[in-house]
mmCIF file of C-alpha atoms in Angstrom:
data_model
loop_
_atom_site.group_PDB
_atom_site.id
_atom_site.type_symbol
_atom_site.label_atom_id
_atom_site.label_comp_id
_atom_site.label_asym_id
_atom_site.label_seq_id
_atom_site.Cartn_x
_atom_site.Cartn_y
_atom_site.Cartn_z
ATOM 1 C CA MET A 7 46.733 19.532 21.866
ATOM 2 C CA PRO A 8 48.287 22.660 20.078
ATOM 3 C CA SER A 9 49.331 25.412 22.500
ATOM 4 C CA ASN A 10 47.236 27.947 20.657
ATOM 5 C CA TYR A 11 44.012 26.048 20.859
ATOM 6 C CA ASN A 12 42.923 27.713 24.182
ATOM 7 C CA ALA A 13 43.802 31.070 22.964
ATOM 8 C CA ALA A 14 41.700 30.517 19.825
ATOM 9 C CA ILE A 15 38.794 29.381 21.936
ATOM 10 C CA ALA A 16 39.006 32.427 24.060
ATOM 11 C CA PHE A 17 39.248 34.762 21.188
ATOM 12 C CA SER A 18 36.153 33.094 19.663
ATOM 13 C CA ALA A 19 34.240 33.584 22.931
ATOM 14 C CA VAL A 20 35.147 37.344 23.120
ATOM 15 C CA LEU A 21 34.205 37.843 19.542
ATOM 16 C CA THR A 22 30.852 36.136 20.157
ATOM 17 C CA LEU A 23 30.041 38.456 23.034
ATOM 18 C CA LEU A 24 31.056 41.454 20.928
ATOM 19 C CA LEU A 25 28.869 40.476 17.987
ATOM 20 C CA PHE A 26 25.903 39.190 20.002
ATOM 21 C CA PRO A 27 25.840 41.305 23.258
ATOM 22 C CA LEU A 28 22.125 40.872 23.762
ATOM 23 C CA LEU A 29 21.865 37.207 23.197
ATOM 24 C CA THR A 30 22.066 34.648 25.971
ATOM 25 C CA VAL A 31 23.963 31.276 25.502
ATOM 26 C CA GLY A 32 20.758 29.417 25.192
ATOM 27 C CA GLU A 33 19.483 31.640 22.433
ATOM 28 C CA LEU A 34 22.849 31.190 20.506
ATOM 29 C CA VAL A 35 22.418 27.504 20.365
ATOM 30 C CA GLN A 36 18.642 27.261 20.117
ATOM 31 C CA GLU A 37 17.592 24.926 17.237
ATOM 32 C CA GLN A 38 14.932 25.789 14.702
ATOM 33 C CA PRO A 39 11.845 23.553 15.054
ATOM 34 C CA LEU A 40 11.519 20.683 12.612
ATOM 35 C CA VAL A 41 8.737 21.544 10.070
ATOM 36 C CA LEU A 42 7.410 19.102 7.294
ATOM 37 C CA LYS A 43 6.024 21.239 4.558
ATOM 38 C CA TYR A 44 2.673 20.451 3.073
ATOM 39 C CA HIS A 45 2.905 20.395 -0.664
ATOM 40 C CA ASN A 46 -0.944 20.512 -1.346
ATOM 41 C CA GLY A 47 -1.225 16.964 -2.586
ATOM 42 C CA GLN A 48 -3.718 14.182 -1.870
ATOM 43 C CA LEU A 49 -3.499 12.385 1.523
ATOM 44 C CA LEU A 50 -5.120 9.086 2.439
ATOM 45 C CA LYS A 51 -7.922 9.827 4.845
ATOM 46 C CA GLY A 52 -11.018 8.060 6.035
ATOM 47 C CA ARG A 53 -11.432 4.208 5.862
ATOM 48 C CA ILE A 54 -8.293 2.690 4.211
ATOM 49 C CA THR A 55 -8.088 -0.978 3.288
ATOM 50 C CA VAL A 56 -4.680 -2.638 3.828
ATOM 51 C CA ASN A 57 -4.133 -5.593 1.563
ATOM 52 C CA LEU A 58 -1.234 -7.942 2.319
ATOM 53 C CA ILE A 59 1.051 -9.919 -0.009
ATOM 54 C CA TRP A 60 3.323 -12.473 1.914
ATOM 55 C CA TYR A 61 6.136 -13.281 -0.425
ATOM 56 C CA GLY A 62 8.259 -16.093 0.859
ATOM 57 C CA SER A 63 8.180 -18.023 4.029
ATOM 58 C CA PHE A 64 6.324 -16.605 6.983
ATOM 59 C CA THR A 65 4.918 -18.731 9.971
ATOM 60 C CA PRO A 66 1.298 -18.261 11.122
ATOM 61 C CA ILE A 67 2.708 -16.559 14.307
ATOM 62 C CA GLN A 68 4.709 -14.070 12.267
ATOM 63 C CA ARG A 69 1.779 -13.251 10.109
ATOM 64 C CA SER A 70 -0.466 -12.803 13.191
ATOM 65 C CA VAL A 71 2.009 -10.403 14.784
ATOM 66 C CA ILE A 72 1.931 -8.144 11.858
ATOM 67 C CA VAL A 73 -1.845 -8.372 11.249
ATOM 68 C CA ASP A 74 -2.517 -7.685 14.858
ATOM 69 C CA PHE A 75 -0.218 -4.557 14.595
ATOM 70 C CA ILE A 76 -2.289 -3.107 11.651
ATOM 71 C CA ASN A 77 -5.525 -3.854 13.423
ATOM 72 C CA SER A 78 -4.055 -2.168 16.506
ATOM 73 C CA LEU A 79 -3.713 1.205 14.927
ATOM 74 C CA SER A 80 -7.297 2.084 14.429
ATOM 75 C CA LYS A 81 -9.401 -0.332 16.490
ATOM 76 C CA ALA A 82 -7.873 -1.162 19.823
ATOM 77 C CA PRO A 83 -10.377 0.229 22.344
ATOM 78 C CA ASN A 84 -9.630 -2.078 25.184
ATOM 79 C CA ALA A 85 -5.841 -1.966 24.762
ATOM 80 C CA ALA A 86 -3.818 -0.697 27.852
ATOM 81 C CA LEU A 87 -2.169 2.665 27.514
ATOM 82 C CA PRO A 88 0.117 3.830 26.031
ATOM 83 C CA SER A 89 -1.339 2.093 22.826
ATOM 84 C CA THR A 90 -0.508 1.763 19.177
ATOM 85 C CA ALA A 91 -3.910 3.455 18.434
ATOM 86 C CA THR A 92 -2.753 6.574 20.538
ATOM 87 C CA TRP A 93 0.446 6.617 18.451
ATOM 88 C CA TRP A 94 -1.438 6.508 15.124
ATOM 89 C CA LYS A 95 -3.894 9.063 16.293
ATOM 90 C CA THR A 96 -1.129 11.765 15.706
ATOM 91 C CA THR A 97 -1.949 11.353 11.909
ATOM 92 C CA GLU A 98 -5.187 13.153 12.545
ATOM 93 C CA ASN A 99 -3.241 16.248 13.128
ATOM 94 C CA TYR A 100 -2.266 16.215 9.545
ATOM 95 C CA LYS A 101 -4.777 17.920 7.124
ATOM 96 C CA GLY A 102 -7.908 15.997 6.449
ATOM 97 C CA GLY A 103 -8.626 14.254 9.793
ATOM 98 C CA SER A 104 -8.258 10.549 10.569
ATOM 99 C CA SER A 105 -7.020 7.647 8.606
ATOM 100 C CA ALA A 106 -8.647 4.279 9.768
ATOM 101 C CA LEU A 107 -6.703 1.188 8.618
ATOM 102 C CA VAL A 108 -8.618 -2.072 8.099
ATOM 103 C CA VAL A 109 -6.867 -5.391 7.046
ATOM 104 C CA GLY A 110 -8.395 -6.435 3.773
ATOM 105 C CA SER A 111 -7.306 -9.419 1.513
ATOM 106 C CA GLN A 112 -4.186 -11.457 1.989
ATOM 107 C CA ILE A 113 -2.226 -13.463 -0.635
ATOM 108 C CA LEU A 114 0.393 -16.024 0.271
ATOM 109 C CA HIS A 115 3.301 -16.564 -2.088
ATOM 110 C CA PRO A 116 5.331 -19.371 -0.337
ATOM 111 C CA ALA A 117 6.624 -20.792 -3.706
ATOM 112 C CA TYR A 118 8.783 -17.899 -4.592
ATOM 113 C CA THR A 119 7.154 -17.489 -7.984
ATOM 114 C CA LEU A 120 9.395 -14.594 -8.834
ATOM 115 C CA GLY A 121 12.536 -16.062 -7.476
ATOM 116 C CA LYS A 122 14.516 -15.178 -4.323
ATOM 117 C CA SER A 123 16.122 -12.017 -5.814
ATOM 118 C CA LEU A 124 13.718 -9.189 -6.498
ATOM 119 C CA GLU A 125 13.993 -5.856 -8.181
ATOM 120 C CA GLY A 126 11.695 -2.902 -8.139
ATOM 121 C CA LYS A 127 9.689 -4.165 -11.185
ATOM 122 C CA HIS A 128 8.968 -7.338 -9.223
ATOM 123 C CA LEU A 129 7.618 -5.487 -6.243
ATOM 124 C CA LEU A 130 5.427 -3.350 -8.533
ATOM 125 C CA ALA A 131 4.074 -6.510 -10.280
ATOM 126 C CA LEU A 132 3.222 -7.847 -6.754
ATOM 127 C CA ALA A 133 1.747 -4.629 -5.523
ATOM 128 C CA SER A 134 -0.457 -4.297 -8.723
ATOM 129 C CA LYS A 135 -2.489 -7.333 -7.862
ATOM 130 C CA PHE A 136 -4.617 -5.053 -5.919
ATOM 131 C CA ASN A 137 -5.866 -1.899 -7.411
ATOM 132 C CA GLN A 138 -8.743 -0.109 -5.416
ATOM 133 C CA LEU A 139 -9.514 3.366 -4.192
ATOM 134 C CA ASN A 140 -8.416 4.201 -0.618
ATOM 135 C CA SER A 141 -6.221 1.301 -0.146
ATOM 136 C CA ILE A 142 -2.627 0.355 0.586
ATOM 137 C CA THR A 143 -0.917 -2.831 -0.727
ATOM 138 C CA VAL A 144 1.695 -4.068 1.610
ATOM 139 C CA VAL A 145 4.300 -6.415 0.221
ATOM 140 C CA LEU A 146 6.245 -8.343 2.780
ATOM 141 C CA THR A 147 9.301 -10.420 1.833
ATOM 142 C CA GLY A 148 10.720 -13.323 3.821
ATOM 143 C CA LYS A 149 14.098 -13.407 5.479
ATOM 144 C CA ASP A 150 15.603 -15.397 2.635
ATOM 145 C CA VAL A 151 14.382 -13.064 -0.154
ATOM 146 C CA ALA A 152 16.988 -10.477 -1.396
ATOM 147 C CA VAL A 153 15.630 -7.209 -2.737
ATOM 148 C CA LYS A 154 17.776 -4.836 -4.757
ATOM 149 C CA GLY A 155 18.841 -1.941 -2.488
ATOM 150 C CA PHE A 156 17.797 -3.881 0.677
ATOM 151 C CA CYS A 157 20.243 -3.075 3.481
ATOM 152 C CA MET A 158 22.430 -0.915 1.294
ATOM 153 C CA SER A 159 20.191 2.157 1.362
ATOM 154 C CA ARG A 160 16.749 1.058 2.700
ATOM 155 C CA CYS A 161 14.820 -1.358 4.887
ATOM 156 C CA GLY A 162 11.551 -0.814 2.989
ATOM 157 C CA THR A 163 9.917 1.733 0.697
ATOM 158 C CA HIS A 164 6.505 3.123 -0.386
ATOM 159 C CA GLY A 165 5.234 4.299 -3.697
ATOM 160 C CA SER A 166 2.348 4.050 -6.129
ATOM 161 C CA THR A 167 1.036 1.965 -9.073
ATOM 162 C CA ARG A 168 -1.515 2.619 -11.621
ATOM 163 C CA GLY A 169 -4.248 0.282 -12.810
ATOM 164 C CA VAL A 170 -3.940 -1.143 -16.424
ATOM 165 C CA GLN A 171 -7.530 -0.185 -17.286
ATOM 166 C CA ASN A 172 -7.707 3.161 -15.398
ATOM 167 C CA ALA A 173 -5.475 5.905 -14.242
ATOM 168 C CA THR A 174 -6.250 5.267 -10.506
ATOM 169 C CA ARG A 175 -3.101 5.451 -8.428
ATOM 170 C CA THR A 176 -2.848 2.964 -5.534
ATOM 171 C CA ALA A 177 -0.302 3.377 -2.763
ATOM 172 C CA TYR A 178 1.916 0.397 -1.961
ATOM 173 C CA ILE A 179 4.606 -0.420 0.768
ATOM 174 C CA TRP A 180 7.386 -2.953 0.637
ATOM 175 C CA VAL A 181 9.070 -4.176 3.871
ATOM 176 C CA GLY A 182 11.642 -6.959 4.052
ATOM 177 C CA ASN A 183 12.525 -9.221 6.918
ATOM 178 C CA SER A 184 16.158 -8.404 7.893
ATOM 179 C CA GLU A 185 16.656 -11.255 10.489
ATOM 180 C CA THR A 186 19.572 -12.859 8.504
ATOM 181 C CA GLN A 187 20.463 -10.116 5.980
ATOM 182 C CA CYS A 188 21.092 -6.825 7.881
ATOM 183 C CA PRO A 189 19.555 -6.956 11.442
ATOM 184 C CA GLY A 190 22.149 -4.378 12.622
ATOM 185 C CA GLN A 191 20.627 -1.817 10.191
ATOM 186 C CA CYS A 192 16.992 -2.736 9.880
ATOM 187 C CA ALA A 193 16.133 -4.532 13.024
ATOM 188 C CA TRP A 194 17.944 -2.050 15.380
ATOM 189 C CA PRO A 195 17.389 -1.570 18.376
ATOM 190 C CA PHE A 196 16.800 -5.339 18.582
ATOM 191 C CA HIS A 197 20.158 -6.069 17.241
ATOM 192 C CA GLN A 198 23.638 -4.593 17.699
ATOM 193 C CA PRO A 199 24.125 -1.673 15.202
ATOM 194 C CA ILE A 200 26.419 -2.101 12.295
ATOM 195 C CA TYR A 201 28.113 1.253 13.190
ATOM 196 C CA GLY A 202 28.049 3.953 15.878
ATOM 197 C CA PRO A 203 27.760 3.398 19.664
ATOM 198 C CA GLN A 204 27.499 -0.340 20.495
ATOM 199 C CA THR A 205 24.798 -0.247 23.115
ATOM 200 C CA PRO A 206 23.272 -3.488 24.151
ATOM 201 C CA PRO A 207 20.334 -4.504 21.966
ATOM 202 C CA LEU A 208 16.781 -4.427 23.386
ATOM 203 C CA VAL A 209 14.778 -7.660 23.683
ATOM 204 C CA ALA A 210 12.147 -7.962 20.987
ATOM 205 C CA PRO A 211 8.628 -7.651 22.408
ATOM 206 C CA ASN A 212 7.308 -10.572 20.283
ATOM 207 C CA GLY A 213 10.336 -12.677 20.591
ATOM 208 C CA ASP A 214 11.237 -12.304 16.880
ATOM 209 C CA VAL A 215 14.070 -9.847 15.969
ATOM 210 C CA GLY A 216 13.197 -9.917 12.232
ATOM 211 C CA VAL A 217 9.428 -9.519 12.568
ATOM 212 C CA ASP A 218 9.705 -6.949 15.394
ATOM 213 C CA GLY A 219 12.058 -4.984 13.116
ATOM 214 C CA MET A 220 9.560 -5.271 10.333
ATOM 215 C CA ILE A 221 6.954 -3.657 12.581
ATOM 216 C CA ILE A 222 9.193 -0.563 13.204
ATOM 217 C CA ASN A 223 9.762 -0.186 9.406
ATOM 218 C CA LEU A 224 6.107 -0.871 8.562
ATOM 219 C CA ALA A 225 4.981 1.671 11.188
ATOM 220 C CA THR A 226 7.300 4.195 9.576
ATOM 221 C CA LEU A 227 6.127 3.553 6.017
ATOM 222 C CA LEU A 228 2.342 3.492 7.009
ATOM 223 C CA ALA A 229 2.726 6.827 8.492
ATOM 224 C CA GLY A 230 4.672 8.201 5.476
ATOM 225 C CA THR A 231 2.154 6.689 3.082
ATOM 226 C CA VAL A 232 -1.022 8.251 4.572
ATOM 227 C CA THR A 233 0.699 11.701 4.990
ATOM 228 C CA ASN A 234 2.551 11.589 1.651
ATOM 229 C CA PRO A 235 1.149 8.943 -0.588
ATOM 230 C CA PHE A 236 2.146 10.432 -3.986
ATOM 231 C CA ASN A 237 5.179 12.532 -3.213
ATOM 232 C CA ASN A 238 3.177 15.844 -2.794
ATOM 233 C CA GLY A 239 1.884 15.502 0.767
ATOM 234 C CA TYR A 240 3.938 16.304 3.889
ATOM 235 C CA PHE A 241 7.700 15.996 3.718
ATOM 236 C CA GLN A 242 10.860 17.936 4.065
ATOM 237 C CA GLY A 243 13.761 17.909 1.502
ATOM 238 C CA PRO A 244 13.827 16.712 -2.139
ATOM 239 C CA PRO A 245 10.776 14.683 -3.178
ATOM 240 C CA THR A 246 13.232 11.960 -4.417
ATOM 241 C CA ALA A 247 14.526 11.328 -0.800
ATOM 242 C CA PRO A 248 11.990 13.015 1.469
ATOM 243 C CA LEU A 249 11.960 13.142 5.297
ATOM 244 C CA GLU A 250 8.326 12.133 6.245
ATOM 245 C CA ALA A 251 6.154 11.744 9.325
ATOM 246 C CA VAL A 252 8.448 9.124 11.011
ATOM 247 C CA SER A 253 11.636 9.029 8.904
ATOM 248 C CA ALA A 254 12.120 12.750 10.040
ATOM 249 C CA CYS A 255 12.591 11.386 13.604
ATOM 250 C CA PRO A 256 15.259 8.629 13.102
ATOM 251 C CA GLY A 257 16.237 6.403 15.983
ATOM 252 C CA VAL A 258 13.759 7.851 18.453
ATOM 253 C CA PHE A 259 11.517 5.588 20.438
ATOM 254 C CA GLY A 260 11.323 7.115 23.900
ATOM 255 C CA SER A 261 12.320 10.266 25.860
ATOM 256 C CA GLY A 262 15.926 11.084 26.398
ATOM 257 C CA SER A 263 16.947 9.422 23.084
ATOM 258 C CA TYR A 264 20.261 10.280 21.285
ATOM 259 C CA PRO A 265 22.197 8.655 18.511
ATOM 260 C CA GLY A 266 22.720 5.053 19.335
ATOM 261 C CA TYR A 267 20.233 5.149 22.297
ATOM 262 C CA PRO A 268 16.551 4.557 21.612
ATOM 263 C CA GLY A 269 15.435 6.384 24.647
ATOM 264 C CA ARG A 270 13.547 5.248 27.756
ATOM 265 C CA VAL A 271 10.932 2.630 26.856
ATOM 266 C CA LEU A 272 8.952 0.269 28.933
ATOM 267 C CA VAL A 273 10.439 -3.250 29.938
ATOM 268 C CA ASP A 274 8.518 -6.349 30.854
ATOM 269 C CA LYS A 275 9.713 -7.413 34.207
ATOM 270 C CA VAL A 276 9.462 -11.098 33.514
ATOM 271 C CA THR A 277 10.705 -11.383 29.875
ATOM 272 C CA GLY A 278 12.914 -8.383 29.793
ATOM 273 C CA ALA A 279 11.216 -7.341 26.428
ATOM 274 C CA SER A 280 11.167 -3.656 25.508
ATOM 275 C CA TYR A 281 8.095 -1.844 24.118
ATOM 276 C CA ASN A 282 6.198 1.353 24.202
ATOM 277 C CA ALA A 283 2.747 0.407 22.941
ATOM 278 C CA HIS A 284 0.057 -2.026 23.674
ATOM 279 C CA GLY A 285 -2.057 -3.519 20.896
ATOM 280 C CA VAL A 286 -4.896 -5.996 20.337
ATOM 281 C CA ASN A 287 -4.869 -9.538 21.671
ATOM 282 C CA GLY A 288 -2.363 -8.559 24.367
ATOM 283 C CA ARG A 289 0.263 -7.707 21.929
ATOM 284 C CA ARG A 290 3.105 -5.238 22.633
ATOM 285 C CA TYR A 291 5.158 -3.224 20.097
ATOM 286 C CA LEU A 292 7.980 -0.699 19.840
ATOM 287 C CA VAL A 293 6.882 2.145 17.642
ATOM 288 C CA PRO A 294 9.121 5.003 16.510
ATOM 289 C CA ALA A 295 8.488 8.634 17.212
ATOM 290 C CA MET A 296 6.188 10.510 14.843
ATOM 291 C CA TRP A 297 6.359 14.226 13.820
ATOM 292 C CA ASP A 298 3.369 16.114 15.156
ATOM 293 C CA PRO A 299 2.220 19.101 13.087
ATOM 294 C CA GLN A 300 0.664 20.739 16.117
ATOM 295 C CA SER A 301 3.711 20.756 18.419
ATOM 296 C CA LEU A 302 6.300 20.750 15.521
ATOM 297 C CA THR A 303 8.156 17.987 17.633
ATOM 298 C CA CYS A 304 8.950 14.282 17.261
ATOM 299 C CA LYS A 305 6.253 12.897 19.604
ATOM 300 C CA THR A 306 6.893 9.643 21.577
ATOM 301 C CA LEU A 307 4.605 7.609 23.581
ATOM 302 C CA VAL A 308 6.790 7.328 26.674
#
């Protein structure tokens, strides 16, 4: 350590006291609250149909875990607390009231009709199979399907399509299964991270690292879609790379979180599985923190 290091620190401290004699240390380091600005655009509110397109190989169990998750968001009256419905209820604090998600039609594409290497145009073609008002089309790709940009810069995305015969915009989401492609990036904290602190991974609540990772990314994108469906809703930063309802709170799943540590969550005493939300049919899920417009904080369930 250079000999003048401590002297520089001492001088800096004296200078701070001279410049800010009335401020306490706490006031000097106080962070400004996180605020997602509302850009006066349309939000998805009321009853919203979620149509699913399964591209590639998914087992019936894998499909049921994801379908149960979506159903848990708006209609889980008998689920134990904390619940996924409680988590989703935070979206009501955004302008316009509640967003009730209902699973609609499902299409299976196990034959890889567009191949196993997809680009944005392929996702749009799949998403365009449904075009109805107040709906979201979710395209889910299997673990052996490569999507351009997957892992390198994203674990999923959301956008909108327009119908051929009318100008109606329909929201869509794409989420990929990262079990074999980049679990350290897109299935964390159920897998060792590819960089940063190497904390032990959590045990996936449904016993499937890829699908439980998809749940985290799907939750992130569903919240982002209803609160910013057409890039003029709630977000911070540039519209081309916005921080949205959940993506503004990265890596936070429970209280006391910090980079590399997801926070304190619930753990099943028998299986060791980690979760923070109960859903329908006895399911358990790990959902990320969501920004709350009322408290201006990243809100967690536990």
